[in-house]
């Protein structure tokens, strides 16, 4: 089975940097995804990590440490539109492309 | 542009009714998924399909069934709707390539009275 933990809520100020952590315990690992979900909308893909290290994509970066079962999503130069839920999801080794999702972290960006 | 569509954005049904939720993708993806999303519980996998006519149970299949007669279409069926099936239902699709994300439809918010 898989267990994924991330904080329920975070708050930050416009222009700041925020780090959203995700820890996982899995029977197998074949990649970790981060998604952004605005209220009432579908999740949209942000990043994918399968090897250790940092992946940077504009204002967003994602880090993975497989030995620690740990990932984080780093958001820089926060904007009001970044207020959303951020979902961490892990792919196992089942042979299917299924993902197990964390419960999501609600980020509120204030002026 | 990648597109996953769902038949309804909002649906109201009565307890005991049979409910069909339809999902269509236009990306020729092998895999399709049905999730439900509830506050405090996150996204939970109900069923998935990796090929036409193939289906596999997810984490919470009880009370649901699925049908995949064509590659682009994946249907979720609630045989006899109950109030605890009130939820947001999200469909997704993906290829078999490891680095490929799942693409989500806009969701159907189902209320069972």
mmCIF file with all atom_site columns, C-alpha atoms in Angstrom:
data_model
loop_
_atom_site.group_PDB
_atom_site.id
_atom_site.type_symbol
_atom_site.label_atom_id
_atom_site.label_alt_id
_atom_site.label_comp_id
_atom_site.label_asym_id
_atom_site.label_entity_id
_atom_site.label_seq_id
_atom_site.pdbx_PDB_ins_code
_atom_site.Cartn_x
_atom_site.Cartn_y
_atom_site.Cartn_z
_atom_site.occupancy
_atom_site.B_iso_or_equiv
_atom_site.pdbx_formal_charge
_atom_site.auth_seq_id
_atom_site.auth_comp_id
_atom_site.auth_asym_id
_atom_site.auth_atom_id
_atom_site.pdbx_PDB_model_num
ATOM 1   C CA . UNK A 1 1   ? 0.000   0.000  0.000   1.00 0.00 ? 1   UNK A CA 1
ATOM 2   C CA . UNK A 1 2   ? 0.866   3.653  -0.174  1.00 0.00 ? 2   UNK A CA 1
ATOM 3   C CA . UNK A 1 3   ? 0.582   6.406  2.422   1.00 0.00 ? 3   UNK A CA 1
ATOM 4   C CA . UNK A 1 4   ? 1.120   10.038 1.487   1.00 0.00 ? 4   UNK A CA 1
ATOM 5   C CA . UNK A 1 5   ? 1.229   12.944 3.917   1.00 0.00 ? 5   UNK A CA 1
ATOM 6   C CA . UNK A 1 6   ? 1.156   16.658 3.233   1.00 0.00 ? 6   UNK A CA 1
ATOM 7   C CA . UNK A 1 7   ? 0.078   19.625 5.356   1.00 0.00 ? 7   UNK A CA 1
ATOM 8   C CA . UNK A 1 8   ? -3.602  20.481 5.217   1.00 0.00 ? 8   UNK A CA 1
ATOM 9   C CA . UNK A 1 9   ? -3.251  24.245 4.901   1.00 0.00 ? 9   UNK A CA 1
ATOM 10  C CA . UNK A 1 10  ? -0.577  26.890 4.428   1.00 0.00 ? 10  UNK A CA 1
ATOM 11  C CA . UNK A 1 11  ? -0.671  30.652 4.168   1.00 0.00 ? 11  UNK A CA 1
ATOM 12  C CA . UNK A 1 12  ? 1.826   32.987 2.549   1.00 0.00 ? 12  UNK A CA 1
ATOM 13  C CA . UNK A 1 13  ? 2.146   36.556 1.343   1.00 0.00 ? 13  UNK A CA 1
ATOM 14  C CA . UNK A 1 14  ? 2.224   37.765 -2.227  1.00 0.00 ? 14  UNK A CA 1
ATOM 15  C CA . UNK A 1 15  ? 5.804   37.908 -3.529  1.00 0.00 ? 15  UNK A CA 1
ATOM 16  C CA . UNK A 1 16  ? 7.114   35.442 -0.943  1.00 0.00 ? 16  UNK A CA 1
ATOM 17  C CA . UNK A 1 17  ? 8.452   31.883 -1.322  1.00 0.00 ? 17  UNK A CA 1
ATOM 18  C CA . UNK A 1 18  ? 6.602   28.865 0.038   1.00 0.00 ? 18  UNK A CA 1
ATOM 19  C CA . UNK A 1 19  ? 7.623   25.213 0.308   1.00 0.00 ? 19  UNK A CA 1
ATOM 20  C CA . UNK A 1 20  ? 4.975   22.492 0.423   1.00 0.00 ? 20  UNK A CA 1
ATOM 21  C CA . UNK A 1 21  ? 6.261   19.171 1.742   1.00 0.00 ? 21  UNK A CA 1
ATOM 22  C CA . UNK A 1 22  ? 5.122   15.665 0.904   1.00 0.00 ? 22  UNK A CA 1
ATOM 23  C CA . UNK A 1 23  ? 6.259   12.449 2.557   1.00 0.00 ? 23  UNK A CA 1
ATOM 24  C CA . UNK A 1 24  ? 5.352   9.015  1.334   1.00 0.00 ? 24  UNK A CA 1
ATOM 25  C CA . UNK A 1 25  ? 5.642   5.384  2.351   1.00 0.00 ? 25  UNK A CA 1
ATOM 26  C CA . UNK A 1 26  ? 5.212   3.000  -0.546  1.00 0.00 ? 26  UNK A CA 1
ATOM 27  C CA . UNK A 1 27  ? 5.763   -0.629 -1.368  1.00 0.00 ? 27  UNK A CA 1
ATOM 28  C CA . UNK A 1 28  ? 7.276   0.492  -4.683  1.00 0.00 ? 28  UNK A CA 1
ATOM 29  C CA . UNK A 1 29  ? 8.078   3.813  -6.326  1.00 0.00 ? 29  UNK A CA 1
ATOM 30  C CA . UNK A 1 30  ? 7.969   4.839  -9.962  1.00 0.00 ? 30  UNK A CA 1
ATOM 31  C CA . UNK A 1 31  ? 7.617   8.613  -9.886  1.00 0.00 ? 31  UNK A CA 1
ATOM 32  C CA . UNK A 1 32  ? 6.033   11.494 -8.018  1.00 0.00 ? 32  UNK A CA 1
ATOM 33  C CA . UNK A 1 33  ? 3.717   14.132 -9.469  1.00 0.00 ? 33  UNK A CA 1
ATOM 34  C CA . UNK A 1 34  ? 2.554   17.518 -8.236  1.00 0.00 ? 34  UNK A CA 1
ATOM 35  C CA . UNK A 1 35  ? -0.778  18.958 -9.367  1.00 0.00 ? 35  UNK A CA 1
ATOM 36  C CA . UNK A 1 36  ? -2.469  22.299 -8.828  1.00 0.00 ? 36  UNK A CA 1
ATOM 37  C CA . UNK A 1 37  ? -6.214  22.439 -8.318  1.00 0.00 ? 37  UNK A CA 1
ATOM 38  C CA . UNK A 1 38  ? -8.183  25.678 -8.132  1.00 0.00 ? 38  UNK A CA 1
ATOM 39  C CA . UNK A 1 39  ? -11.527 25.554 -6.341  1.00 0.00 ? 39  UNK A CA 1
ATOM 40  C CA . UNK A 1 40  ? -14.180 23.877 -8.472  1.00 0.00 ? 40  UNK A CA 1
ATOM 41  C CA . UNK A 1 41  ? -11.731 22.970 -11.220 1.00 0.00 ? 41  UNK A CA 1
ATOM 42  C CA . UNK A 1 42  ? -9.815  19.895 -12.349 1.00 0.00 ? 42  UNK A CA 1
ATOM 43  C CA . UNK A 1 43  ? -6.252  19.207 -11.178 1.00 0.00 ? 43  UNK A CA 1
ATOM 44  C CA . UNK A 1 44  ? -3.589  20.340 -13.628 1.00 0.00 ? 44  UNK A CA 1
ATOM 45  C CA . UNK A 1 45  ? -0.081  18.946 -13.916 1.00 0.00 ? 45  UNK A CA 1
ATOM 46  C CA . UNK A 1 46  ? 2.809   20.917 -12.423 1.00 0.00 ? 46  UNK A CA 1
ATOM 47  C CA . UNK A 1 47  ? 5.819   18.607 -12.199 1.00 0.00 ? 47  UNK A CA 1
ATOM 48  C CA . UNK A 1 48  ? 7.174   15.077 -12.300 1.00 0.00 ? 48  UNK A CA 1
ATOM 49  C CA . UNK A 1 49  ? 10.187  13.629 -10.430 1.00 0.00 ? 49  UNK A CA 1
ATOM 50  C CA . UNK A 1 50  ? 11.494  10.094 -10.682 1.00 0.00 ? 50  UNK A CA 1
ATOM 51  C CA . UNK A 1 51  ? 15.180  10.650 -9.879  1.00 0.00 ? 51  UNK A CA 1
ATOM 52  C CA . UNK A 1 52  ? 16.623  12.432 -6.845  1.00 0.00 ? 52  UNK A CA 1
ATOM 53  C CA . UNK A 1 53  ? 17.173  16.133 -7.168  1.00 0.00 ? 53  UNK A CA 1
ATOM 54  C CA . UNK A 1 54  ? 15.540  19.365 -8.154  1.00 0.00 ? 54  UNK A CA 1
ATOM 55  C CA . UNK A 1 55  ? 13.405  19.998 -11.231 1.00 0.00 ? 55  UNK A CA 1
ATOM 56  C CA . UNK A 1 56  ? 12.874  23.673 -12.020 1.00 0.00 ? 56  UNK A CA 1
ATOM 57  C CA . UNK A 1 57  ? 10.109  25.046 -14.168 1.00 0.00 ? 57  UNK A CA 1
ATOM 58  C CA . UNK A 1 58  ? 9.730   28.813 -14.037 1.00 0.00 ? 58  UNK A CA 1
ATOM 59  C CA . UNK A 1 59  ? 8.460   29.949 -10.643 1.00 0.00 ? 59  UNK A CA 1
ATOM 60  C CA . UNK A 1 60  ? 7.818   26.362 -9.577  1.00 0.00 ? 60  UNK A CA 1
ATOM 61  C CA . UNK A 1 61  ? 10.426  23.760 -8.567  1.00 0.00 ? 61  UNK A CA 1
ATOM 62  C CA . UNK A 1 62  ? 10.031  20.247 -7.224  1.00 0.00 ? 62  UNK A CA 1
ATOM 63  C CA . UNK A 1 63  ? 12.541  18.197 -5.259  1.00 0.00 ? 63  UNK A CA 1
ATOM 64  C CA . UNK A 1 64  ? 12.726  14.474 -4.609  1.00 0.00 ? 64  UNK A CA 1
ATOM 65  C CA . UNK A 1 65  ? 14.701  12.302 -2.198  1.00 0.00 ? 65  UNK A CA 1
ATOM 66  C CA . UNK A 1 66  ? 13.814  8.665  -2.749  1.00 0.00 ? 66  UNK A CA 1
ATOM 67  C CA . UNK A 1 67  ? 15.857  7.403  0.205   1.00 0.00 ? 67  UNK A CA 1
ATOM 68  C CA . UNK A 1 68  ? 13.905  9.685  2.547   1.00 0.00 ? 68  UNK A CA 1
ATOM 69  C CA . UNK A 1 69  ? 10.519  9.236  0.881   1.00 0.00 ? 69  UNK A CA 1
ATOM 70  C CA . UNK A 1 70  ? 10.294  13.000 0.642   1.00 0.00 ? 70  UNK A CA 1
ATOM 71  C CA . UNK A 1 71  ? 9.404   15.638 -1.907  1.00 0.00 ? 71  UNK A CA 1
ATOM 72  C CA . UNK A 1 72  ? 8.677   19.328 -1.833  1.00 0.00 ? 72  UNK A CA 1
ATOM 73  C CA . UNK A 1 73  ? 7.138   21.842 -4.171  1.00 0.00 ? 73  UNK A CA 1
ATOM 74  C CA . UNK A 1 74  ? 8.708   25.300 -4.067  1.00 0.00 ? 74  UNK A CA 1
ATOM 75  C CA . UNK A 1 75  ? 6.735   28.275 -5.292  1.00 0.00 ? 75  UNK A CA 1
ATOM 76  C CA . UNK A 1 76  ? 8.614   31.549 -5.772  1.00 0.00 ? 76  UNK A CA 1
ATOM 77  C CA . UNK A 1 77  ? 7.372   35.102 -6.279  1.00 0.00 ? 77  UNK A CA 1
ATOM 78  C CA . UNK A 1 78  ? 3.923   34.116 -5.097  1.00 0.00 ? 78  UNK A CA 1
ATOM 79  C CA . UNK A 1 79  ? 0.927   35.622 -6.856  1.00 0.00 ? 79  UNK A CA 1
ATOM 80  C CA . UNK A 1 80  ? -2.679  35.781 -5.749  1.00 0.00 ? 80  UNK A CA 1
ATOM 81  C CA . UNK A 1 81  ? -3.594  33.313 -8.493  1.00 0.00 ? 81  UNK A CA 1
ATOM 82  C CA . UNK A 1 82  ? -1.385  30.697 -6.792  1.00 0.00 ? 82  UNK A CA 1
ATOM 83  C CA . UNK A 1 83  ? -4.077  30.325 -4.117  1.00 0.00 ? 83  UNK A CA 1
ATOM 84  C CA . UNK A 1 84  ? -5.143  26.743 -4.759  1.00 0.00 ? 84  UNK A CA 1
ATOM 85  C CA . UNK A 1 85  ? -4.861  23.199 -3.496  1.00 0.00 ? 85  UNK A CA 1
ATOM 86  C CA . UNK A 1 86  ? -1.597  21.389 -4.297  1.00 0.00 ? 86  UNK A CA 1
ATOM 87  C CA . UNK A 1 87  ? -1.741  17.629 -4.646  1.00 0.00 ? 87  UNK A CA 1
ATOM 88  C CA . UNK A 1 88  ? 1.163   15.222 -4.275  1.00 0.00 ? 88  UNK A CA 1
ATOM 89  C CA . UNK A 1 89  ? 0.718   11.873 -6.054  1.00 0.00 ? 89  UNK A CA 1
ATOM 90  C CA . UNK A 1 90  ? 2.907   8.771  -6.200  1.00 0.00 ? 90  UNK A CA 1
ATOM 91  C CA . UNK A 1 91  ? 3.033   6.113  -8.886  1.00 0.00 ? 91  UNK A CA 1
ATOM 92  C CA . UNK A 1 92  ? 3.798   2.609  -7.659  1.00 0.00 ? 92  UNK A CA 1
ATOM 93  C CA . UNK A 1 93  ? 5.191   -0.453 -9.398  1.00 0.00 ? 93  UNK A CA 1
ATOM 94  C CA . UNK A 1 94  ? 1.895   -2.163 -10.113 1.00 0.00 ? 94  UNK A CA 1
ATOM 95  C CA . UNK A 1 95  ? 2.511   -2.146 -13.842 1.00 0.00 ? 95  UNK A CA 1
ATOM 96  C CA . UNK A 1 96  ? -0.502  0.090  -14.317 1.00 0.00 ? 96  UNK A CA 1
ATOM 97  C CA . UNK A 1 97  ? -0.302  3.879  -14.504 1.00 0.00 ? 97  UNK A CA 1
ATOM 98  C CA . UNK A 1 98  ? -2.262  4.398  -11.312 1.00 0.00 ? 98  UNK A CA 1
ATOM 99  C CA . UNK A 1 99  ? -1.482  7.206  -8.878  1.00 0.00 ? 99  UNK A CA 1
ATOM 100 C CA . UNK A 1 100 ? -2.110  7.463  -5.160  1.00 0.00 ? 100 UNK A CA 1
ATOM 101 C CA . UNK A 1 101 ? -2.886  11.024 -4.105  1.00 0.00 ? 101 UNK A CA 1
ATOM 102 C CA . UNK A 1 102 ? -2.246  12.850 -0.878  1.00 0.00 ? 102 UNK A CA 1
ATOM 103 C CA . UNK A 1 103 ? -5.152  14.777 0.609   1.00 0.00 ? 103 UNK A CA 1
ATOM 104 C CA . UNK A 1 104 ? -3.805  18.038 -0.769  1.00 0.00 ? 104 UNK A CA 1
ATOM 105 C CA . UNK A 1 105 ? -2.438  21.251 0.728   1.00 0.00 ? 105 UNK A CA 1
ATOM 106 C CA . UNK A 1 106 ? -4.646  24.321 0.521   1.00 0.00 ? 106 UNK A CA 1
ATOM 107 C CA . UNK A 1 107 ? -2.436  27.381 -0.049  1.00 0.00 ? 107 UNK A CA 1
ATOM 108 C CA . UNK A 1 108 ? -3.851  30.808 0.628   1.00 0.00 ? 108 UNK A CA 1
ATOM 109 C CA . UNK A 1 109 ? -1.866  33.756 -0.722  1.00 0.00 ? 109 UNK A CA 1
ATOM 110 C CA . UNK A 1 110 ? -2.700  37.083 0.871   1.00 0.00 ? 110 UNK A CA 1
ATOM 111 C CA . UNK A 1 111 ? -1.812  40.608 -0.336  1.00 0.00 ? 111 UNK A CA 1
ATOM 112 C CA . UNK B 2 1   ? -4.750  20.339 -27.284 1.00 0.00 ? 1   UNK B CA 1
ATOM 113 C CA . UNK B 2 2   ? -5.425  17.606 -24.765 1.00 0.00 ? 2   UNK B CA 1
ATOM 114 C CA . UNK B 2 3   ? -9.076  17.233 -23.899 1.00 0.00 ? 3   UNK B CA 1
ATOM 115 C CA . UNK B 2 4   ? -11.085 15.159 -21.427 1.00 0.00 ? 4   UNK B CA 1
ATOM 116 C CA . UNK B 2 5   ? -14.786 15.913 -21.237 1.00 0.00 ? 5   UNK B CA 1
ATOM 117 C CA . UNK B 2 6   ? -17.467 14.749 -18.841 1.00 0.00 ? 6   UNK B CA 1
ATOM 118 C CA . UNK B 2 7   ? -21.143 14.593 -19.679 1.00 0.00 ? 7   UNK B CA 1
ATOM 119 C CA . UNK B 2 8   ? -22.408 16.838 -16.890 1.00 0.00 ? 8   UNK B CA 1
ATOM 120 C CA . UNK B 2 9   ? -20.946 19.462 -14.558 1.00 0.00 ? 9   UNK B CA 1
ATOM 121 C CA . UNK B 2 10  ? -23.776 19.143 -12.059 1.00 0.00 ? 10  UNK B CA 1
ATOM 122 C CA . UNK B 2 11  ? -26.220 16.316 -11.463 1.00 0.00 ? 11  UNK B CA 1
ATOM 123 C CA . UNK B 2 12  ? -29.015 15.797 -8.931  1.00 0.00 ? 12  UNK B CA 1
ATOM 124 C CA . UNK B 2 13  ? -30.415 12.300 -8.459  1.00 0.00 ? 13  UNK B CA 1
ATOM 125 C CA . UNK B 2 14  ? -32.647 10.513 -5.980  1.00 0.00 ? 14  UNK B CA 1
ATOM 126 C CA . UNK B 2 15  ? -31.672 7.612  -3.750  1.00 0.00 ? 15  UNK B CA 1
ATOM 127 C CA . UNK B 2 16  ? -32.050 4.311  -5.589  1.00 0.00 ? 16  UNK B CA 1
ATOM 128 C CA . UNK B 2 17  ? -31.733 5.761  -9.075  1.00 0.00 ? 17  UNK B CA 1
ATOM 129 C CA . UNK B 2 18  ? -29.271 4.317  -11.586 1.00 0.00 ? 18  UNK B CA 1
ATOM 130 C CA . UNK B 2 19  ? -26.750 6.989  -12.540 1.00 0.00 ? 19  UNK B CA 1
ATOM 131 C CA . UNK B 2 20  ? -24.440 7.112  -15.554 1.00 0.00 ? 20  UNK B CA 1
ATOM 132 C CA . UNK B 2 21  ? -21.420 9.398  -15.696 1.00 0.00 ? 21  UNK B CA 1
ATOM 133 C CA . UNK B 2 22  ? -19.728 9.604  -19.061 1.00 0.00 ? 22  UNK B CA 1
ATOM 134 C CA . UNK B 2 23  ? -16.156 10.549 -19.866 1.00 0.00 ? 23  UNK B CA 1
ATOM 135 C CA . UNK B 2 24  ? -14.610 11.031 -23.305 1.00 0.00 ? 24  UNK B CA 1
ATOM 136 C CA . UNK B 2 25  ? -10.971 11.717 -24.208 1.00 0.00 ? 25  UNK B CA 1
ATOM 137 C CA . UNK B 2 26  ? -9.655  12.690 -27.616 1.00 0.00 ? 26  UNK B CA 1
ATOM 138 C CA . UNK B 2 27  ? -5.971  11.844 -27.096 1.00 0.00 ? 27  UNK B CA 1
ATOM 139 C CA . UNK B 2 28  ? -6.060  8.128  -27.991 1.00 0.00 ? 28  UNK B CA 1
ATOM 140 C CA . UNK B 2 29  ? -4.934  7.296  -24.440 1.00 0.00 ? 29  UNK B CA 1
ATOM 141 C CA . UNK B 2 30  ? -4.784  3.691  -23.323 1.00 0.00 ? 30  UNK B CA 1
ATOM 142 C CA . UNK B 2 31  ? -5.614  4.361  -19.670 1.00 0.00 ? 31  UNK B CA 1
ATOM 143 C CA . UNK B 2 32  ? -8.698  5.933  -18.162 1.00 0.00 ? 32  UNK B CA 1
ATOM 144 C CA . UNK B 2 33  ? -9.579  6.487  -14.516 1.00 0.00 ? 33  UNK B CA 1
ATOM 145 C CA . UNK B 2 34  ? -12.519 7.429  -12.320 1.00 0.00 ? 34  UNK B CA 1
ATOM 146 C CA . UNK B 2 35  ? -11.932 9.186  -9.002  1.00 0.00 ? 35  UNK B CA 1
ATOM 147 C CA . UNK B 2 36  ? -14.121 10.756 -6.397  1.00 0.00 ? 36  UNK B CA 1
ATOM 148 C CA . UNK B 2 37  ? -12.977 13.743 -4.401  1.00 0.00 ? 37  UNK B CA 1
ATOM 149 C CA . UNK B 2 38  ? -14.319 14.570 -0.958  1.00 0.00 ? 38  UNK B CA 1
ATOM 150 C CA . UNK B 2 39  ? -13.241 17.243 1.549   1.00 0.00 ? 39  UNK B CA 1
ATOM 151 C CA . UNK B 2 40  ? -10.623 15.904 3.919   1.00 0.00 ? 40  UNK B CA 1
ATOM 152 C CA . UNK B 2 41  ? -10.252 12.652 1.960   1.00 0.00 ? 41  UNK B CA 1
ATOM 153 C CA . UNK B 2 42  ? -8.646  13.829 -1.246  1.00 0.00 ? 42  UNK B CA 1
ATOM 154 C CA . UNK B 2 43  ? -8.803  12.025 -4.572  1.00 0.00 ? 43  UNK B CA 1
ATOM 155 C CA . UNK B 2 44  ? -9.621  8.329  -4.317  1.00 0.00 ? 44  UNK B CA 1
ATOM 156 C CA . UNK B 2 45  ? -9.495  5.886  -7.214  1.00 0.00 ? 45  UNK B CA 1
ATOM 157 C CA . UNK B 2 46  ? -12.747 4.041  -7.912  1.00 0.00 ? 46  UNK B CA 1
ATOM 158 C CA . UNK B 2 47  ? -11.976 2.072  -11.083 1.00 0.00 ? 47  UNK B CA 1
ATOM 159 C CA . UNK B 2 48  ? -9.563  2.254  -13.969 1.00 0.00 ? 48  UNK B CA 1
ATOM 160 C CA . UNK B 2 49  ? -9.189  0.729  -17.410 1.00 0.00 ? 49  UNK B CA 1
ATOM 161 C CA . UNK B 2 50  ? -5.995  0.054  -19.341 1.00 0.00 ? 50  UNK B CA 1
ATOM 162 C CA . UNK B 2 51  ? -7.624  -1.072 -22.585 1.00 0.00 ? 51  UNK B CA 1
ATOM 163 C CA . UNK B 2 52  ? -10.979 -1.446 -24.266 1.00 0.00 ? 52  UNK B CA 1
ATOM 164 C CA . UNK B 2 53  ? -13.263 -3.821 -22.326 1.00 0.00 ? 53  UNK B CA 1
ATOM 165 C CA . UNK B 2 54  ? -10.644 -4.124 -19.551 1.00 0.00 ? 54  UNK B CA 1
ATOM 166 C CA . UNK B 2 55  ? -11.311 -2.817 -16.072 1.00 0.00 ? 55  UNK B CA 1
ATOM 167 C CA . UNK B 2 56  ? -9.648  -2.979 -12.689 1.00 0.00 ? 56  UNK B CA 1
ATOM 168 C CA . UNK B 2 57  ? -10.899 -2.065 -9.237  1.00 0.00 ? 57  UNK B CA 1
ATOM 169 C CA . UNK B 2 58  ? -9.336  0.877  -7.510  1.00 0.00 ? 58  UNK B CA 1
ATOM 170 C CA . UNK B 2 59  ? -9.359  1.617  -3.812  1.00 0.00 ? 59  UNK B CA 1
ATOM 171 C CA . UNK B 2 60  ? -13.117 2.182  -3.361  1.00 0.00 ? 60  UNK B CA 1
ATOM 172 C CA . UNK B 2 61  ? -15.080 0.224  -6.006  1.00 0.00 ? 61  UNK B CA 1
ATOM 173 C CA . UNK B 2 62  ? -18.046 -0.744 -3.821  1.00 0.00 ? 62  UNK B CA 1
ATOM 174 C CA . UNK B 2 63  ? -21.338 0.550  -5.178  1.00 0.00 ? 63  UNK B CA 1
ATOM 175 C CA . UNK B 2 64  ? -19.871 1.368  -8.592  1.00 0.00 ? 64  UNK B CA 1
ATOM 176 C CA . UNK B 2 65  ? -19.299 -0.344 -11.916 1.00 0.00 ? 65  UNK B CA 1
ATOM 177 C CA . UNK B 2 66  ? -17.677 0.800  -15.146 1.00 0.00 ? 66  UNK B CA 1
ATOM 178 C CA . UNK B 2 67  ? -17.853 0.197  -18.863 1.00 0.00 ? 67  UNK B CA 1
ATOM 179 C CA . UNK B 2 68  ? -15.314 0.775  -21.608 1.00 0.00 ? 68  UNK B CA 1
ATOM 180 C CA . UNK B 2 69  ? -16.708 -0.325 -24.957 1.00 0.00 ? 69  UNK B CA 1
ATOM 181 C CA . UNK B 2 70  ? -14.647 2.153  -26.985 1.00 0.00 ? 70  UNK B CA 1
ATOM 182 C CA . UNK B 2 71  ? -11.127 3.435  -26.379 1.00 0.00 ? 71  UNK B CA 1
ATOM 183 C CA . UNK B 2 72  ? -12.184 7.056  -26.030 1.00 0.00 ? 72  UNK B CA 1
ATOM 184 C CA . UNK B 2 73  ? -15.113 6.522  -23.659 1.00 0.00 ? 73  UNK B CA 1
ATOM 185 C CA . UNK B 2 74  ? -15.199 5.366  -20.042 1.00 0.00 ? 74  UNK B CA 1
ATOM 186 C CA . UNK B 2 75  ? -18.463 5.265  -18.126 1.00 0.00 ? 75  UNK B CA 1
ATOM 187 C CA . UNK B 2 76  ? -19.026 5.132  -14.387 1.00 0.00 ? 76  UNK B CA 1
ATOM 188 C CA . UNK B 2 77  ? -22.281 3.571  -13.231 1.00 0.00 ? 77  UNK B CA 1
ATOM 189 C CA . UNK B 2 78  ? -23.927 3.898  -9.855  1.00 0.00 ? 78  UNK B CA 1
ATOM 190 C CA . UNK B 2 79  ? -26.311 0.933  -9.837  1.00 0.00 ? 79  UNK B CA 1
ATOM 191 C CA . UNK B 2 80  ? -28.454 2.300  -7.006  1.00 0.00 ? 80  UNK B CA 1
ATOM 192 C CA . UNK B 2 81  ? -27.398 5.757  -5.892  1.00 0.00 ? 81  UNK B CA 1
ATOM 193 C CA . UNK B 2 82  ? -27.079 6.431  -2.184  1.00 0.00 ? 82  UNK B CA 1
ATOM 194 C CA . UNK B 2 83  ? -26.583 9.660  -0.280  1.00 0.00 ? 83  UNK B CA 1
ATOM 195 C CA . UNK B 2 84  ? -23.010 8.700  0.621   1.00 0.00 ? 84  UNK B CA 1
ATOM 196 C CA . UNK B 2 85  ? -22.190 8.808  -3.084  1.00 0.00 ? 85  UNK B CA 1
ATOM 197 C CA . UNK B 2 86  ? -22.739 12.558 -3.131  1.00 0.00 ? 86  UNK B CA 1
ATOM 198 C CA . UNK B 2 87  ? -19.342 13.781 -4.280  1.00 0.00 ? 87  UNK B CA 1
ATOM 199 C CA . UNK B 2 88  ? -17.226 15.344 -7.003  1.00 0.00 ? 88  UNK B CA 1
ATOM 200 C CA . UNK B 2 89  ? -16.393 12.738 -9.657  1.00 0.00 ? 89  UNK B CA 1
ATOM 201 C CA . UNK B 2 90  ? -13.299 13.254 -11.780 1.00 0.00 ? 90  UNK B CA 1
ATOM 202 C CA . UNK B 2 91  ? -12.318 11.328 -14.875 1.00 0.00 ? 91  UNK B CA 1
ATOM 203 C CA . UNK B 2 92  ? -8.732  11.195 -16.122 1.00 0.00 ? 92  UNK B CA 1
ATOM 204 C CA . UNK B 2 93  ? -6.750  9.608  -18.926 1.00 0.00 ? 93  UNK B CA 1
ATOM 205 C CA . UNK B 2 94  ? -3.090  8.875  -19.624 1.00 0.00 ? 94  UNK B CA 1
ATOM 206 C CA . UNK B 2 95  ? -0.699  6.994  -21.858 1.00 0.00 ? 95  UNK B CA 1
ATOM 207 C CA . UNK B 2 96  ? 1.550   4.166  -20.682 1.00 0.00 ? 96  UNK B CA 1
ATOM 208 C CA . UNK B 2 97  ? 4.687   6.287  -20.754 1.00 0.00 ? 97  UNK B CA 1
ATOM 209 C CA . UNK B 2 98  ? 6.088   6.647  -17.233 1.00 0.00 ? 98  UNK B CA 1
ATOM 210 C CA . UNK B 2 99  ? 6.636   10.371 -17.274 1.00 0.00 ? 99  UNK B CA 1
ATOM 211 C CA . UNK B 2 100 ? 3.236   11.148 -18.695 1.00 0.00 ? 100 UNK B CA 1
ATOM 212 C CA . UNK B 2 101 ? 0.771   12.845 -16.424 1.00 0.00 ? 101 UNK B CA 1
ATOM 213 C CA . UNK B 2 102 ? -2.888  12.027 -16.080 1.00 0.00 ? 102 UNK B CA 1
ATOM 214 C CA . UNK B 2 103 ? -5.164  14.573 -17.743 1.00 0.00 ? 103 UNK B CA 1
ATOM 215 C CA . UNK B 2 104 ? -8.339  15.365 -15.872 1.00 0.00 ? 104 UNK B CA 1
ATOM 216 C CA . UNK B 2 105 ? -11.807 16.272 -16.997 1.00 0.00 ? 105 UNK B CA 1
ATOM 217 C CA . UNK B 2 106 ? -13.684 19.199 -15.419 1.00 0.00 ? 106 UNK B CA 1
ATOM 218 C CA . UNK B 2 107 ? -15.537 16.985 -12.946 1.00 0.00 ? 107 UNK B CA 1
ATOM 219 C CA . UNK B 2 108 ? -19.174 16.165 -12.223 1.00 0.00 ? 108 UNK B CA 1
ATOM 220 C CA . UNK B 2 109 ? -20.618 17.322 -8.944  1.00 0.00 ? 109 UNK B CA 1
ATOM 221 C CA . UNK B 2 110 ? -23.252 14.732 -8.015  1.00 0.00 ? 110 UNK B CA 1
ATOM 222 C CA . UNK B 2 111 ? -25.856 15.309 -5.340  1.00 0.00 ? 111 UNK B CA 1
ATOM 223 C CA . UNK B 2 112 ? -27.928 12.306 -4.258  1.00 0.00 ? 112 UNK B CA 1
ATOM 224 C CA . UNK B 2 113 ? -31.076 13.228 -2.337  1.00 0.00 ? 113 UNK B CA 1
#
